[in-house]
Amino acid sequence: MTTASAPPRSLEPTPGQTVGPFFAFGTNYEKMHEVVHPHSPGALLLGGTVYDGAGNPIPDALVEIWGADADGTVPRARGARRRDDHSFTGFGRAATNDDGRYEFWTRNPGAAAGGAPFLAAIVFARGLPDKLHTRIYLPEDAEALAADPLLSSLAAGERATLIATRLPGGGLHHDIRLQGEKETVFLAF
Amino acid sequence: MTVIPRPPVAPESLLAAPDQASQAEITREIAEFHADFLRREAAGEVLPRTMYDFPPYRSSILRHPTKSPTLVDPETIELLSPAFGQRDVAAIESDLTLQHAGEPLGERITVRGRLLDSWGRPIANQLIEVWQANSAGRYIHQRDQHPAPLDPNFTGAGRAVTNDRGEYLFTTIKPGPYPWKNHVNAWRPAHIHFSVFGSSFTQRVVTQMYFPGDPLFGLDPIYNSIRTQADRDRLIGVYDHDLTEPERSTGYRFDIVVDGPDATWFEQEEGH
Ligand SMILES: [Fe+2]
């Protein structure tokens, strides 16, 4: 971004808390998991399961994704919460179902300036005391993935937790593990 | 053909901690963990404001990461935020007392505040979502099994988009405390859930606003998953008599400060 440093902070941040068990009626909105219309060009299904440390699916998690459009541009038109069935808003939200599964209709994100394309993601859940940031990378561009500053700082097993699997039909599969052997890499900024 | 009913979504058994400790045990654990956090901090360890690993909150035991988060330079997408705007919510959505034919039961309150970044700059045009129990401590959510009455005139969900000065205002009723199954005789202090977007995705926060002087604060593992008393105090709305309206409602102030890496200082957003 820039090499100058920011001035000192003057305020302490408001700490986060768990989203709790009863978030659905407060956070649901129409077509919230349709970042693009399912029948629009390039639409694909991104889905996976959120697991706990015992390997059980988490049926009360909330996943949010935020990403650039296929050409790498970030949507800036206001109105990201309204779904008009043709605009790409970049943001989506999905609650996991009884089987711990989340699903989004979205497009392959483009990359910023030759980097490896990824979706920014946040996970919330009952029992999770605060939000967790992570990324969901596209699997294809091996060169860009190898050069990515985050991925190249990780061990192979950790790196794998951030890269989605391409499915034969063009969709993406990506599980998120809050704890355990294949625990997803979560991020601090 | 017989239709076999599906089991309810995430049955209550999932929500009950298996060990069902006593309140005294939970209170003791909370005190021990808080003391341990002070020791670890004094020894130089950097701990998060909200502890992911906080066993008194029993359902967190299998749901918190065990590895430290990986520190990363945010990319462009992470320094921007979904572009919300005034047209994303109708004005009436911020008044939770107007969503039905009649008035909900309970103490009518207003909650207002400013959305700010760490440098005190107001954040305009960002989405704040709230949800809460009714005045009897009952959620409209199907999974809430607490045998307190539902209020036909209260749903308990609202939304607002901050104005040019970063301000928001909700009109609602004061939620009641409610029991849960973390341990025997577990009760949550009254609270309103807040979901907040900043001008950067890294600033996203979901939290809870509490009410001053609640006797349940010291007993509640969720409130106490926040490590320091100073930070726990930040989640308590401030009673402000200047926000109280004669014959109408009492007023609380709840400013929300979203954190972000230094790079968020430089991100020039429209609306700043
Ligand atoms: Fe709650």
PDB file of N, CA, C and O in Angstrom, chain B residues 18 37 44 56 66 70 73 107 113 131 145 213 227-228 242 247 260:
ATOM      1  N   PRO B  18     -22.337 -31.189  27.936  1.00  0.00           N
ATOM      2  CA  PRO B  18     -22.518 -32.515  28.526  1.00  0.00           C
ATOM      3  C   PRO B  18     -22.259 -32.563  30.037  1.00  0.00           C
ATOM      4  O   PRO B  18     -22.879 -33.350  30.737  1.00  0.00           O
ATOM      5  N   PHE B  37      -4.698 -15.234  32.318  1.00  0.00           N
ATOM      6  CA  PHE B  37      -4.443 -14.322  31.188  1.00  0.00           C
ATOM      7  C   PHE B  37      -3.540 -13.178  31.627  1.00  0.00           C
ATOM      8  O   PHE B  37      -2.645 -12.767  30.892  1.00  0.00           O
ATOM      9  N   GLY B  44       4.700 -11.524  28.694  1.00  0.00           N
ATOM     10  CA  GLY B  44       5.037 -11.070  27.344  1.00  0.00           C
ATOM     11  C   GLY B  44       4.209 -11.659  26.226  1.00  0.00           C
ATOM     12  O   GLY B  44       4.424 -11.347  25.058  1.00  0.00           O
ATOM     13  N   PRO B  56     -14.784 -22.051  30.038  1.00  0.00           N
ATOM     14  CA  PRO B  56     -16.070 -21.851  30.738  1.00  0.00           C
ATOM     15  C   PRO B  56     -17.249 -21.730  29.764  1.00  0.00           C
ATOM     16  O   PRO B  56     -18.383 -22.083  30.123  1.00  0.00           O
ATOM     17  N   THR B  66      -6.726 -23.863  17.548  1.00  0.00           N
ATOM     18  CA  THR B  66      -5.680 -24.094  18.543  1.00  0.00           C
ATOM     19  C   THR B  66      -4.366 -23.456  18.115  1.00  0.00           C
ATOM     20  O   THR B  66      -3.457 -23.314  18.924  1.00  0.00           O
ATOM     21  N   THR B  70      -2.324 -16.473  11.548  1.00  0.00           N
ATOM     22  CA  THR B  70      -1.156 -16.088  10.750  1.00  0.00           C
ATOM     23  C   THR B  70      -1.249 -14.608  10.406  1.00  0.00           C
ATOM     24  O   THR B  70      -2.246 -14.171   9.837  1.00  0.00           O
ATOM     25  N   ASP B  73      -0.204  -9.329   5.530  1.00  0.00           N
ATOM     26  CA  ASP B  73      -0.489  -7.993   5.000  1.00  0.00           C
ATOM     27  C   ASP B  73      -1.802  -8.067   4.223  1.00  0.00           C
ATOM     28  O   ASP B  73      -1.932  -8.889   3.328  1.00  0.00           O
ATOM     29  N   GLU B 107     -39.967  -2.283  28.075  1.00  0.00           N
ATOM     30  CA  GLU B 107     -39.491  -0.911  28.200  1.00  0.00           C
ATOM     31  C   GLU B 107     -39.024  -0.410  26.843  1.00  0.00           C
ATOM     32  O   GLU B 107     -38.048  -0.951  26.292  1.00  0.00           O
ATOM     33  N   GLY B 113     -25.569   5.646  18.573  1.00  0.00           N
ATOM     34  CA  GLY B 113     -24.129   5.769  18.734  1.00  0.00           C
ATOM     35  C   GLY B 113     -23.482   6.101  17.418  1.00  0.00           C
ATOM     36  O   GLY B 113     -24.164   6.360  16.418  1.00  0.00           O
ATOM     37  N   TRP B 131     -30.097  -8.065  16.483  1.00  0.00           N
ATOM     38  CA  TRP B 131     -31.154  -9.009  16.810  1.00  0.00           C
ATOM     39  C   TRP B 131     -31.139  -9.263  18.310  1.00  0.00           C
ATOM     40  O   TRP B 131     -30.107  -9.126  18.963  1.00  0.00           O
ATOM     41  N   GLN B 145     -35.992 -22.643  23.099  1.00  0.00           N
ATOM     42  CA  GLN B 145     -36.960 -23.488  23.818  1.00  0.00           C
ATOM     43  C   GLN B 145     -37.364 -22.882  25.166  1.00  0.00           C
ATOM     44  O   GLN B 145     -38.063 -23.514  25.949  1.00  0.00           O
ATOM     45  N   GLY B 213     -25.074  -2.214  34.910  1.00  0.00           N
ATOM     46  CA  GLY B 213     -25.436  -2.730  36.221  1.00  0.00           C
ATOM     47  C   GLY B 213     -26.059  -4.105  36.236  1.00  0.00           C
ATOM     48  O   GLY B 213     -26.660  -4.502  37.234  1.00  0.00           O
ATOM     49  N   ARG B 227     -11.198 -10.616  27.637  1.00  0.00           N
ATOM     50  CA  ARG B 227     -10.135 -10.868  28.599  1.00  0.00           C
ATOM     51  C   ARG B 227     -10.026  -9.845  29.714  1.00  0.00           C
ATOM     52  O   ARG B 227      -9.771 -10.199  30.857  1.00  0.00           O
ATOM     53  N   THR B 228     -10.165  -8.554  29.396  1.00  0.00           N
ATOM     54  CA  THR B 228      -9.926  -7.531  30.421  1.00  0.00           C
ATOM     55  C   THR B 228     -11.227  -6.823  30.793  1.00  0.00           C
ATOM     56  O   THR B 228     -12.144  -6.703  29.976  1.00  0.00           O
ATOM     57  N   ASP B 242     -30.005  12.494  28.401  1.00  0.00           N
ATOM     58  CA  ASP B 242     -30.282  13.418  27.297  1.00  0.00           C
ATOM     59  C   ASP B 242     -30.878  12.699  26.090  1.00  0.00           C
ATOM     60  O   ASP B 242     -31.460  13.325  25.206  1.00  0.00           O
ATOM     61  N   GLU B 247     -42.084  10.783  28.386  1.00  0.00           N
ATOM     62  CA  GLU B 247     -43.288   9.965  28.150  1.00  0.00           C
ATOM     63  C   GLU B 247     -43.075   8.965  27.014  1.00  0.00           C
ATOM     64  O   GLU B 247     -44.037   8.491  26.431  1.00  0.00           O
ATOM     65  N   GLY B 260      -8.535  -2.176  12.707  1.00  0.00           N
ATOM     66  CA  GLY B 260      -8.021  -2.621  11.418  1.00  0.00           C
ATOM     67  C   GLY B 260      -6.536  -2.369  11.403  1.00  0.00           C
ATOM     68  O   GLY B 260      -6.019  -1.624  12.226  1.00  0.00           O
TER      69      GLY B 260
END
